[in-house]
Amino acid sequence: MLKGIAASEGIGIGKVMIVEEHSLEYTPKTVTDTAAELARYRDAVDKFCEETTEQADALRKSTGDKEAEILEGHIQMIKDPFMGGEIEKLIEEGGQCAEAALEQMCNMFIEMFSAVDDDVTQQRAADVKDIKSAILAILLGIKVVKISDAPAGTVLVAKEVTPSMTAGINKENIVGIVTETGSQTSHSAILARALEIPAVLSVEKATSTLSSGEQIIVDGSTGDVVTAPSEAEISEYSAKRDAFLREKRELENYRGKKTVSASGEEYELFCNIGTPKDATKAMEADGEGVGLFRTEFLFMDRNALPTEDEQFEAYKQAALVLKGKGLIIRTLDIGGDKDIPYLGLEKEENPFMGFRAIRYCLKNRDLFKSQIKAILRASAFGDIRIMFPLITAVEELRAGKALVEEAKADLRASGIEFNENIPVGVMTETAASGVIAHLLAKEADFFSIGTNDLTGYTMAADRGNSDVAYLYSPFQPSVLIMIKRIIECGKAEGIPVGMCGEAAANPMMIPLLISFGLTEFSVSAPSVLKVRKNIAKWTKDEADKVAEKVMSMATEAEVLDYLKGIV
């Protein structure tokens, strides 16, 4: 039995096909004929764009527009004036060979995106890595492996399944995917889910442990990979596969329905997004709005700040897609661990406790005001709400609101329309915000609980540190007490309280949130129907009994043992 990350649900039973990677090693050299080397690089980019366009067209036919856009985004990235221009400059002015120039610039972007503690942004590092590998292969004359000829009943096993590889997948023949890298939000996972192929990612040494032709079972719901399965195991997992497919069909019964508990309480079921295009995915998933629009993407992958107009167009586009449904836009959450070279941020020993998010914005008023004005302008086109991240003191909320009023005054003077009564809320994601929630609730229009950071700050545990991973859980009693307090303080002041952290989609957390009085759940688009179904299972009285029991427990282990037994 091998173990990895459950990335795409379902059960796949089939024979292994190892996708081997070719070496992309080369010897860097200085070139004297820079014009010829530049032409060589441009020819490689042209070929990359041509091949990628063909792959995107194939992917559009097999999965749809939104998955094809991943590959089309690769073309946009390499053609970006900053990335492509800097590579050409390294060749023209630096005398570097095309391979070295490409690798130097791509590695800079990979390092920049990888440093951000945000899955969506980190995936952009994977995009750049994919671009680098593809163009290097063209420059080196290497023929990239194609998997379109895989026979029926194949389980693909690779170090990584890239978007370009998946373009050739015949989903009728591929029953499972296993990789050595990747996460639930990586493109490997996104595309596997779009193709409805069970996938387990980050299985250590999968390509060397497994052999082509051997039969395995891939459980994309648990992250298990069963090697050399017995007849009894094959029979057991076949039954699980059939049950999974039945449940999937049943979920469609919740499409187009309100999000209602068994006792009739209604909830808002929103989605988390990172780009305006993600708003379309949220609507396709039957989301009822957007509970978290991360705005960092607008500031990444460029060499200068986005203008107010650029930001306005992005927020307006999302608002128009939502057609009047709620859109909560989180102001820039940058700084510390989220390094953007052109901002010139200083390195910090402890970035999570440092100069980031609202702290950075309040010290960079022009940047902050530009974003606020863009959001305000977009509010004329939909139900937009502003949310400040990493609030730890009432002064920060007041300073942010004061800047909103300044921005409103500027727009009035210019005769520009906006929503005068735009709600301004707080992302409660620190222990401090939980402790003073009763004070913040008097001055905020809404709360949204960010459980990822709230857990880390409350437990003083870095989720990326394996030595303290046992502490990083939203089911720790201290975190549950904090969540309950934040919701109760919001209710006491009559403001809505949502949750946009990953815990909002956890079936074991749902009865607790119903009991505590949460009003809005914001989850990933693929989780919408499942969350709606899970909410529909509980009456308020049943949830209250569960919460009463849980809140009397002293350890996370007790909480989880109990909840696993009833969910």
PDB file of N, CA, C and O in Angstrom, residues 154-221:
ATOM      1  N   THR A 154      -5.708   1.746 -18.243  1.00  0.00           N
ATOM      2  CA  THR A 154      -4.359   2.202 -17.892  1.00  0.00           C
ATOM      3  C   THR A 154      -4.380   3.133 -16.684  1.00  0.00           C
ATOM      4  O   THR A 154      -5.225   4.024 -16.585  1.00  0.00           O
ATOM      5  N   VAL A 155      -3.406   2.926 -15.777  1.00  0.00           N
ATOM      6  CA  VAL A 155      -3.148   3.874 -14.693  1.00  0.00           C
ATOM      7  C   VAL A 155      -1.837   4.582 -15.026  1.00  0.00           C
ATOM      8  O   VAL A 155      -0.783   3.941 -15.090  1.00  0.00           O
ATOM      9  N   LEU A 156      -1.904   5.885 -15.260  1.00  0.00           N
ATOM     10  CA  LEU A 156      -0.696   6.647 -15.575  1.00  0.00           C
ATOM     11  C   LEU A 156       0.084   6.922 -14.295  1.00  0.00           C
ATOM     12  O   LEU A 156      -0.482   7.390 -13.302  1.00  0.00           O
ATOM     13  N   VAL A 157       1.373   6.642 -14.327  1.00  0.00           N
ATOM     14  CA  VAL A 157       2.248   6.901 -13.179  1.00  0.00           C
ATOM     15  C   VAL A 157       3.401   7.766 -13.674  1.00  0.00           C
ATOM     16  O   VAL A 157       4.115   7.388 -14.605  1.00  0.00           O
ATOM     17  N   ALA A 158       3.554   8.951 -13.084  1.00  0.00           N
ATOM     18  CA  ALA A 158       4.576   9.894 -13.545  1.00  0.00           C
ATOM     19  C   ALA A 158       5.082  10.733 -12.384  1.00  0.00           C
ATOM     20  O   ALA A 158       4.460  10.784 -11.322  1.00  0.00           O
ATOM     21  N   LYS A 159       6.231  11.363 -12.587  1.00  0.00           N
ATOM     22  CA  LYS A 159       6.702  12.303 -11.563  1.00  0.00           C
ATOM     23  C   LYS A 159       5.699  13.443 -11.430  1.00  0.00           C
ATOM     24  O   LYS A 159       5.382  13.890 -10.344  1.00  0.00           O
ATOM     25  N   GLU A 160       5.189  13.898 -12.580  1.00  0.00           N
ATOM     26  CA  GLU A 160       4.213  14.973 -12.607  1.00  0.00           C
ATOM     27  C   GLU A 160       3.407  14.858 -13.889  1.00  0.00           C
ATOM     28  O   GLU A 160       3.954  14.516 -14.944  1.00  0.00           O
ATOM     29  N   VAL A 161       2.109  15.090 -13.814  1.00  0.00           N
ATOM     30  CA  VAL A 161       1.274  15.116 -15.011  1.00  0.00           C
ATOM     31  C   VAL A 161       0.998  16.575 -15.332  1.00  0.00           C
ATOM     32  O   VAL A 161       0.297  17.262 -14.597  1.00  0.00           O
ATOM     33  N   THR A 162       1.586  17.050 -16.415  1.00  0.00           N
ATOM     34  CA  THR A 162       1.458  18.456 -16.790  1.00  0.00           C
ATOM     35  C   THR A 162       0.229  18.669 -17.668  1.00  0.00           C
ATOM     36  O   THR A 162      -0.295  17.724 -18.265  1.00  0.00           O
ATOM     37  N   PRO A 163      -0.238  19.929 -17.772  1.00  0.00           N
ATOM     38  CA  PRO A 163      -1.381  20.210 -18.644  1.00  0.00           C
ATOM     39  C   PRO A 163      -1.148  19.751 -20.082  1.00  0.00           C
ATOM     40  O   PRO A 163      -2.052  19.246 -20.736  1.00  0.00           O
ATOM     41  N   SER A 164       0.097  19.923 -20.580  1.00  0.00           N
ATOM     42  CA  SER A 164       0.384  19.522 -21.953  1.00  0.00           C
ATOM     43  C   SER A 164       0.265  18.009 -22.133  1.00  0.00           C
ATOM     44  O   SER A 164      -0.144  17.527 -23.191  1.00  0.00           O
ATOM     45  N   MET A 165       0.605  17.253 -21.099  1.00  0.00           N
ATOM     46  CA  MET A 165       0.463  15.799 -21.177  1.00  0.00           C
ATOM     47  C   MET A 165      -0.999  15.380 -21.180  1.00  0.00           C
ATOM     48  O   MET A 165      -1.423  14.503 -21.929  1.00  0.00           O
ATOM     49  N   THR A 166      -1.798  16.043 -20.347  1.00  0.00           N
ATOM     50  CA  THR A 166      -3.200  15.630 -20.219  1.00  0.00           C
ATOM     51  C   THR A 166      -4.005  15.932 -21.480  1.00  0.00           C
ATOM     52  O   THR A 166      -5.065  15.346 -21.692  1.00  0.00           O
ATOM     53  N   ALA A 167      -3.493  16.838 -22.325  1.00  0.00           N
ATOM     54  CA  ALA A 167      -4.223  17.169 -23.553  1.00  0.00           C
ATOM     55  C   ALA A 167      -4.415  15.941 -24.432  1.00  0.00           C
ATOM     56  O   ALA A 167      -5.384  15.852 -25.192  1.00  0.00           O
ATOM     57  N   GLY A 168      -3.497  14.974 -24.323  1.00  0.00           N
ATOM     58  CA  GLY A 168      -3.603  13.788 -25.169  1.00  0.00           C
ATOM     59  C   GLY A 168      -4.284  12.603 -24.511  1.00  0.00           C
ATOM     60  O   GLY A 168      -4.344  11.519 -25.086  1.00  0.00           O
ATOM     61  N   ILE A 169      -4.807  12.801 -23.294  1.00  0.00           N
ATOM     62  CA  ILE A 169      -5.421  11.686 -22.578  1.00  0.00           C
ATOM     63  C   ILE A 169      -6.778  11.322 -23.184  1.00  0.00           C
ATOM     64  O   ILE A 169      -7.615  12.183 -23.424  1.00  0.00           O
ATOM     65  N   ASN A 170      -6.954  10.044 -23.436  1.00  0.00           N
ATOM     66  CA  ASN A 170      -8.271   9.519 -23.788  1.00  0.00           C
ATOM     67  C   ASN A 170      -8.901   9.044 -22.488  1.00  0.00           C
ATOM     68  O   ASN A 170      -8.516   8.011 -21.952  1.00  0.00           O
ATOM     69  N   LYS A 171      -9.853   9.817 -21.972  1.00  0.00           N
ATOM     70  CA  LYS A 171     -10.374   9.515 -20.635  1.00  0.00           C
ATOM     71  C   LYS A 171     -11.149   8.210 -20.577  1.00  0.00           C
ATOM     72  O   LYS A 171     -11.436   7.714 -19.484  1.00  0.00           O
ATOM     73  N   GLU A 172     -11.469   7.648 -21.741  1.00  0.00           N
ATOM     74  CA  GLU A 172     -12.128   6.340 -21.736  1.00  0.00           C
ATOM     75  C   GLU A 172     -11.131   5.231 -21.414  1.00  0.00           C
ATOM     76  O   GLU A 172     -11.513   4.153 -20.961  1.00  0.00           O
ATOM     77  N   ASN A 173      -9.840   5.522 -21.651  1.00  0.00           N
ATOM     78  CA  ASN A 173      -8.810   4.488 -21.456  1.00  0.00           C
ATOM     79  C   ASN A 173      -8.035   4.634 -20.152  1.00  0.00           C
ATOM     80  O   ASN A 173      -7.472   3.665 -19.650  1.00  0.00           O
ATOM     81  N   ILE A 174      -7.978   5.853 -19.605  1.00  0.00           N
ATOM     82  CA  ILE A 174      -7.199   6.093 -18.377  1.00  0.00           C
ATOM     83  C   ILE A 174      -8.119   5.979 -17.163  1.00  0.00           C
ATOM     84  O   ILE A 174      -9.053   6.749 -17.009  1.00  0.00           O
ATOM     85  N   VAL A 175      -7.837   5.023 -16.295  1.00  0.00           N
ATOM     86  CA  VAL A 175      -8.705   4.780 -15.134  1.00  0.00           C
ATOM     87  C   VAL A 175      -8.140   5.367 -13.853  1.00  0.00           C
ATOM     88  O   VAL A 175      -8.829   5.409 -12.827  1.00  0.00           O
ATOM     89  N   GLY A 176      -6.893   5.828 -13.887  1.00  0.00           N
ATOM     90  CA  GLY A 176      -6.291   6.385 -12.685  1.00  0.00           C
ATOM     91  C   GLY A 176      -5.002   7.112 -12.996  1.00  0.00           C
ATOM     92  O   GLY A 176      -4.374   6.872 -14.036  1.00  0.00           O
ATOM     93  N   ILE A 177      -4.627   8.033 -12.088  1.00  0.00           N
ATOM     94  CA  ILE A 177      -3.377   8.789 -12.219  1.00  0.00           C
ATOM     95  C   ILE A 177      -2.657   8.782 -10.878  1.00  0.00           C
ATOM     96  O   ILE A 177      -3.272   9.013  -9.833  1.00  0.00           O
ATOM     97  N   VAL A 178      -1.354   8.514 -10.913  1.00  0.00           N
ATOM     98  CA  VAL A 178      -0.509   8.555  -9.710  1.00  0.00           C
ATOM     99  C   VAL A 178       0.725   9.381 -10.043  1.00  0.00           C
ATOM    100  O   VAL A 178       1.376   9.141 -11.063  1.00  0.00           O
ATOM    101  N   THR A 179       1.035  10.376  -9.212  1.00  0.00           N
ATOM    102  CA  THR A 179       2.227  11.189  -9.453  1.00  0.00           C
ATOM    103  C   THR A 179       3.076  11.281  -8.183  1.00  0.00           C
ATOM    104  O   THR A 179       2.612  10.997  -7.089  1.00  0.00           O
ATOM    105  N   GLU A 180       4.316  11.714  -8.377  1.00  0.00           N
ATOM    106  CA  GLU A 180       5.233  11.887  -7.242  1.00  0.00           C
ATOM    107  C   GLU A 180       5.155  13.292  -6.658  1.00  0.00           C
ATOM    108  O   GLU A 180       5.667  13.532  -5.568  1.00  0.00           O
ATOM    109  N   THR A 181       4.539  14.223  -7.399  1.00  0.00           N
ATOM    110  CA  THR A 181       4.428  15.605  -6.929  1.00  0.00           C
ATOM    111  C   THR A 181       2.982  16.068  -7.060  1.00  0.00           C
ATOM    112  O   THR A 181       2.130  15.358  -7.585  1.00  0.00           O
ATOM    113  N   GLY A 182       2.730  17.295  -6.574  1.00  0.00           N
ATOM    114  CA  GLY A 182       1.404  17.880  -6.759  1.00  0.00           C
ATOM    115  C   GLY A 182       0.597  17.961  -5.482  1.00  0.00           C
ATOM    116  O   GLY A 182       0.893  17.306  -4.481  1.00  0.00           O
ATOM    117  N   SER A 183      -0.449  18.801  -5.524  1.00  0.00           N
ATOM    118  CA  SER A 183      -1.341  18.995  -4.391  1.00  0.00           C
ATOM    119  C   SER A 183      -2.781  18.994  -4.893  1.00  0.00           C
ATOM    120  O   SER A 183      -3.032  18.848  -6.084  1.00  0.00           O
ATOM    121  N   GLN A 184      -3.721  19.203  -3.978  1.00  0.00           N
ATOM    122  CA  GLN A 184      -5.128  19.212  -4.366  1.00  0.00           C
ATOM    123  C   GLN A 184      -5.465  20.369  -5.299  1.00  0.00           C
ATOM    124  O   GLN A 184      -6.468  20.318  -6.010  1.00  0.00           O
ATOM    125  N   THR A 185      -4.646  21.412  -5.296  1.00  0.00           N
ATOM    126  CA  THR A 185      -4.927  22.566  -6.139  1.00  0.00           C
ATOM    127  C   THR A 185      -3.993  22.656  -7.348  1.00  0.00           C
ATOM    128  O   THR A 185      -4.061  23.623  -8.104  1.00  0.00           O
ATOM    129  N   SER A 186      -3.116  21.680  -7.545  1.00  0.00           N
ATOM    130  CA  SER A 186      -2.210  21.708  -8.691  1.00  0.00           C
ATOM    131  C   SER A 186      -2.979  21.409  -9.967  1.00  0.00           C
ATOM    132  O   SER A 186      -4.081  20.873  -9.953  1.00  0.00           O
ATOM    133  N   HIS A 187      -2.367  21.752 -11.099  1.00  0.00           N
ATOM    134  CA  HIS A 187      -3.039  21.507 -12.372  1.00  0.00           C
ATOM    135  C   HIS A 187      -3.266  20.015 -12.613  1.00  0.00           C
ATOM    136  O   HIS A 187      -4.238  19.636 -13.264  1.00  0.00           O
ATOM    137  N   SER A 188      -2.361  19.180 -12.106  1.00  0.00           N
ATOM    138  CA  SER A 188      -2.580  17.733 -12.230  1.00  0.00           C
ATOM    139  C   SER A 188      -3.916  17.347 -11.607  1.00  0.00           C
ATOM    140  O   SER A 188      -4.694  16.575 -12.173  1.00  0.00           O
ATOM    141  N   ALA A 189      -4.193  17.908 -10.425  1.00  0.00           N
ATOM    142  CA  ALA A 189      -5.446  17.612  -9.727  1.00  0.00           C
ATOM    143  C   ALA A 189      -6.638  18.235 -10.439  1.00  0.00           C
ATOM    144  O   ALA A 189      -7.682  17.592 -10.625  1.00  0.00           O
ATOM    145  N   ILE A 190      -6.491  19.493 -10.849  1.00  0.00           N
ATOM    146  CA  ILE A 190      -7.586  20.200 -11.519  1.00  0.00           C
ATOM    147  C   ILE A 190      -7.999  19.471 -12.787  1.00  0.00           C
ATOM    148  O   ILE A 190      -9.186  19.246 -13.056  1.00  0.00           O
ATOM    149  N   LEU A 191      -7.011  19.069 -13.585  1.00  0.00           N
ATOM    150  CA  LEU A 191      -7.315  18.410 -14.849  1.00  0.00           C
ATOM    151  C   LEU A 191      -7.834  16.995 -14.635  1.00  0.00           C
ATOM    152  O   LEU A 191      -8.712  16.534 -15.367  1.00  0.00           O
ATOM    153  N   ALA A 192      -7.306  16.302 -13.620  1.00  0.00           N
ATOM    154  CA  ALA A 192      -7.812  14.961 -13.319  1.00  0.00           C
ATOM    155  C   ALA A 192      -9.280  15.025 -12.923  1.00  0.00           C
ATOM    156  O   ALA A 192     -10.097  14.198 -13.341  1.00  0.00           O
ATOM    157  N   ARG A 193      -9.626  16.031 -12.111  1.00  0.00           N
ATOM    158  CA  ARG A 193     -11.029  16.187 -11.711  1.00  0.00           C
ATOM    159  C   ARG A 193     -11.909  16.548 -12.906  1.00  0.00           C
ATOM    160  O   ARG A 193     -13.035  16.072 -13.031  1.00  0.00           O
ATOM    161  N   ALA A 194     -11.370  17.407 -13.800  1.00  0.00           N
ATOM    162  CA  ALA A 194     -12.143  17.788 -14.974  1.00  0.00           C
ATOM    163  C   ALA A 194     -12.394  16.580 -15.878  1.00  0.00           C
ATOM    164  O   ALA A 194     -13.463  16.448 -16.478  1.00  0.00           O
ATOM    165  N   LEU A 195     -11.400  15.698 -15.966  1.00  0.00           N
ATOM    166  CA  LEU A 195     -11.534  14.486 -16.779  1.00  0.00           C
ATOM    167  C   LEU A 195     -12.271  13.371 -16.031  1.00  0.00           C
ATOM    168  O   LEU A 195     -12.546  12.319 -16.604  1.00  0.00           O
ATOM    169  N   GLU A 196     -12.533  13.620 -14.733  1.00  0.00           N
ATOM    170  CA  GLU A 196     -13.207  12.649 -13.863  1.00  0.00           C
ATOM    171  C   GLU A 196     -12.415  11.338 -13.777  1.00  0.00           C
ATOM    172  O   GLU A 196     -12.965  10.246 -13.846  1.00  0.00           O
ATOM    173  N   ILE A 197     -11.089  11.507 -13.604  1.00  0.00           N
ATOM    174  CA  ILE A 197     -10.186  10.364 -13.445  1.00  0.00           C
ATOM    175  C   ILE A 197      -9.666  10.353 -12.014  1.00  0.00           C
ATOM    176  O   ILE A 197      -9.117  11.353 -11.545  1.00  0.00           O
ATOM    177  N   PRO A 198      -9.809   9.252 -11.281  1.00  0.00           N
ATOM    178  CA  PRO A 198      -9.277   9.180  -9.911  1.00  0.00           C
ATOM    179  C   PRO A 198      -7.770   9.461  -9.915  1.00  0.00           C
ATOM    180  O   PRO A 198      -7.047   8.953 -10.779  1.00  0.00           O
ATOM    181  N   ALA A 199      -7.308  10.262  -8.950  1.00  0.00           N
ATOM    182  CA  ALA A 199      -5.891  10.610  -8.908  1.00  0.00           C
ATOM    183  C   ALA A 199      -5.374  10.691  -7.483  1.00  0.00           C
ATOM    184  O   ALA A 199      -6.051  11.217  -6.605  1.00  0.00           O
ATOM    185  N   VAL A 200      -4.171  10.179  -7.293  1.00  0.00           N
ATOM    186  CA  VAL A 200      -3.446  10.285  -6.026  1.00  0.00           C
ATOM    187  C   VAL A 200      -2.099  10.910  -6.346  1.00  0.00           C
ATOM    188  O   VAL A 200      -1.340  10.385  -7.166  1.00  0.00           O
ATOM    189  N   LEU A 201      -1.797  12.049  -5.712  1.00  0.00           N
ATOM    190  CA  LEU A 201      -0.570  12.784  -5.999  1.00  0.00           C
ATOM    191  C   LEU A 201       0.396  12.726  -4.819  1.00  0.00           C
ATOM    192  O   LEU A 201       0.023  12.344  -3.715  1.00  0.00           O
ATOM    193  N   SER A 202       1.614  13.128  -5.093  1.00  0.00           N
ATOM    194  CA  SER A 202       2.684  13.158  -4.079  1.00  0.00           C
ATOM    195  C   SER A 202       2.922  11.788  -3.437  1.00  0.00           C
ATOM    196  O   SER A 202       3.074  11.676  -2.218  1.00  0.00           O
ATOM    197  N   VAL A 203       2.945  10.755  -4.273  1.00  0.00           N
ATOM    198  CA  VAL A 203       3.291   9.408  -3.810  1.00  0.00           C
ATOM    199  C   VAL A 203       4.805   9.258  -3.971  1.00  0.00           C
ATOM    200  O   VAL A 203       5.319   9.228  -5.094  1.00  0.00           O
ATOM    201  N   GLU A 204       5.501   9.173  -2.857  1.00  0.00           N
ATOM    202  CA  GLU A 204       6.962   9.152  -2.881  1.00  0.00           C
ATOM    203  C   GLU A 204       7.506   7.975  -3.685  1.00  0.00           C
ATOM    204  O   GLU A 204       7.085   6.831  -3.525  1.00  0.00           O
ATOM    205  N   LYS A 205       8.428   8.285  -4.627  1.00  0.00           N
ATOM    206  CA  LYS A 205       9.125   7.291  -5.456  1.00  0.00           C
ATOM    207  C   LYS A 205       8.160   6.383  -6.228  1.00  0.00           C
ATOM    208  O   LYS A 205       8.455   5.213  -6.454  1.00  0.00           O
ATOM    209  N   ALA A 206       7.033   6.929  -6.657  1.00  0.00           N
ATOM    210  CA  ALA A 206       6.037   6.112  -7.360  1.00  0.00           C
ATOM    211  C   ALA A 206       6.593   5.505  -8.646  1.00  0.00           C
ATOM    212  O   ALA A 206       6.345   4.333  -8.961  1.00  0.00           O
ATOM    213  N   THR A 207       7.369   6.288  -9.409  1.00  0.00           N
ATOM    214  CA  THR A 207       7.856   5.801 -10.701  1.00  0.00           C
ATOM    215  C   THR A 207       8.901   4.698 -10.557  1.00  0.00           C
ATOM    216  O   THR A 207       9.079   3.880 -11.468  1.00  0.00           O
ATOM    217  N   SER A 208       9.596   4.656  -9.419  1.00  0.00           N
ATOM    218  CA  SER A 208      10.594   3.602  -9.212  1.00  0.00           C
ATOM    219  C   SER A 208      10.031   2.432  -8.417  1.00  0.00           C
ATOM    220  O   SER A 208      10.517   1.293  -8.532  1.00  0.00           O
ATOM    221  N   THR A 209       8.989   2.678  -7.622  1.00  0.00           N
ATOM    222  CA  THR A 209       8.379   1.617  -6.817  1.00  0.00           C
ATOM    223  C   THR A 209       7.441   0.747  -7.659  1.00  0.00           C
ATOM    224  O   THR A 209       7.390  -0.479  -7.497  1.00  0.00           O
ATOM    225  N   LEU A 210       6.708   1.398  -8.557  1.00  0.00           N
ATOM    226  CA  LEU A 210       5.750   0.675  -9.402  1.00  0.00           C
ATOM    227  C   LEU A 210       6.389   0.298 -10.728  1.00  0.00           C
ATOM    228  O   LEU A 210       7.340   0.946 -11.176  1.00  0.00           O
ATOM    229  N   SER A 211       5.848  -0.727 -11.364  1.00  0.00           N
ATOM    230  CA  SER A 211       6.389  -1.210 -12.634  1.00  0.00           C
ATOM    231  C   SER A 211       5.303  -1.227 -13.698  1.00  0.00           C
ATOM    232  O   SER A 211       4.144  -1.543 -13.414  1.00  0.00           O
ATOM    233  N   SER A 212       5.687  -0.888 -14.924  1.00  0.00           N
ATOM    234  CA  SER A 212       4.725  -0.913 -16.026  1.00  0.00           C
ATOM    235  C   SER A 212       4.121  -2.306 -16.170  1.00  0.00           C
ATOM    236  O   SER A 212       4.837  -3.313 -16.133  1.00  0.00           O
ATOM    237  N   GLY A 213       2.826  -2.347 -16.304  1.00  0.00           N
ATOM    238  CA  GLY A 213       2.138  -3.622 -16.508  1.00  0.00           C
ATOM    239  C   GLY A 213       1.561  -4.232 -15.250  1.00  0.00           C
ATOM    240  O   GLY A 213       0.689  -5.116 -15.328  1.00  0.00           O
ATOM    241  N   GLU A 214       2.006  -3.781 -14.047  1.00  0.00           N
ATOM    242  CA  GLU A 214       1.450  -4.375 -12.826  1.00  0.00           C
ATOM    243  C   GLU A 214       0.089  -3.770 -12.513  1.00  0.00           C
ATOM    244  O   GLU A 214      -0.190  -2.616 -12.819  1.00  0.00           O
ATOM    245  N   GLN A 215      -0.765  -4.583 -11.920  1.00  0.00           N
ATOM    246  CA  GLN A 215      -2.112  -4.117 -11.588  1.00  0.00           C
ATOM    247  C   GLN A 215      -2.110  -3.406 -10.233  1.00  0.00           C
ATOM    248  O   GLN A 215      -1.510  -3.882  -9.272  1.00  0.00           O
ATOM    249  N   ILE A 216      -2.780  -2.262 -10.175  1.00  0.00           N
ATOM    250  CA  ILE A 216      -2.912  -1.526  -8.914  1.00  0.00           C
ATOM    251  C   ILE A 216      -4.324  -0.960  -8.807  1.00  0.00           C
ATOM    252  O   ILE A 216      -5.080  -0.940  -9.784  1.00  0.00           O
ATOM    253  N   ILE A 217      -4.641  -0.495  -7.605  1.00  0.00           N
ATOM    254  CA  ILE A 217      -5.915   0.185  -7.357  1.00  0.00           C
ATOM    255  C   ILE A 217      -5.610   1.603  -6.881  1.00  0.00           C
ATOM    256  O   ILE A 217      -4.792   1.800  -5.985  1.00  0.00           O
ATOM    257  N   VAL A 218      -6.236   2.594  -7.489  1.00  0.00           N
ATOM    258  CA  VAL A 218      -6.055   4.001  -7.122  1.00  0.00           C
ATOM    259  C   VAL A 218      -7.338   4.483  -6.453  1.00  0.00           C
ATOM    260  O   VAL A 218      -8.403   4.482  -7.066  1.00  0.00           O
ATOM    261  N   ASP A 219      -7.220   4.871  -5.176  1.00  0.00           N
ATOM    262  CA  ASP A 219      -8.368   5.410  -4.453  1.00  0.00           C
ATOM    263  C   ASP A 219      -8.174   6.921  -4.310  1.00  0.00           C
ATOM    264  O   ASP A 219      -7.489   7.386  -3.405  1.00  0.00           O
ATOM    265  N   GLY A 220      -8.770   7.669  -5.233  1.00  0.00           N
ATOM    266  CA  GLY A 220      -8.618   9.113  -5.235  1.00  0.00           C
ATOM    267  C   GLY A 220      -9.392   9.805  -4.136  1.00  0.00           C
ATOM    268  O   GLY A 220      -9.294  11.024  -3.973  1.00  0.00           O
ATOM    269  N   SER A 221     -10.183   9.052  -3.367  1.00  0.00           N
ATOM    270  CA  SER A 221     -10.942   9.626  -2.260  1.00  0.00           C
ATOM    271  C   SER A 221     -10.171   9.580  -0.948  1.00  0.00           C
ATOM    272  O   SER A 221     -10.400  10.395  -0.056  1.00  0.00           O
TER     273      SER A 221
END
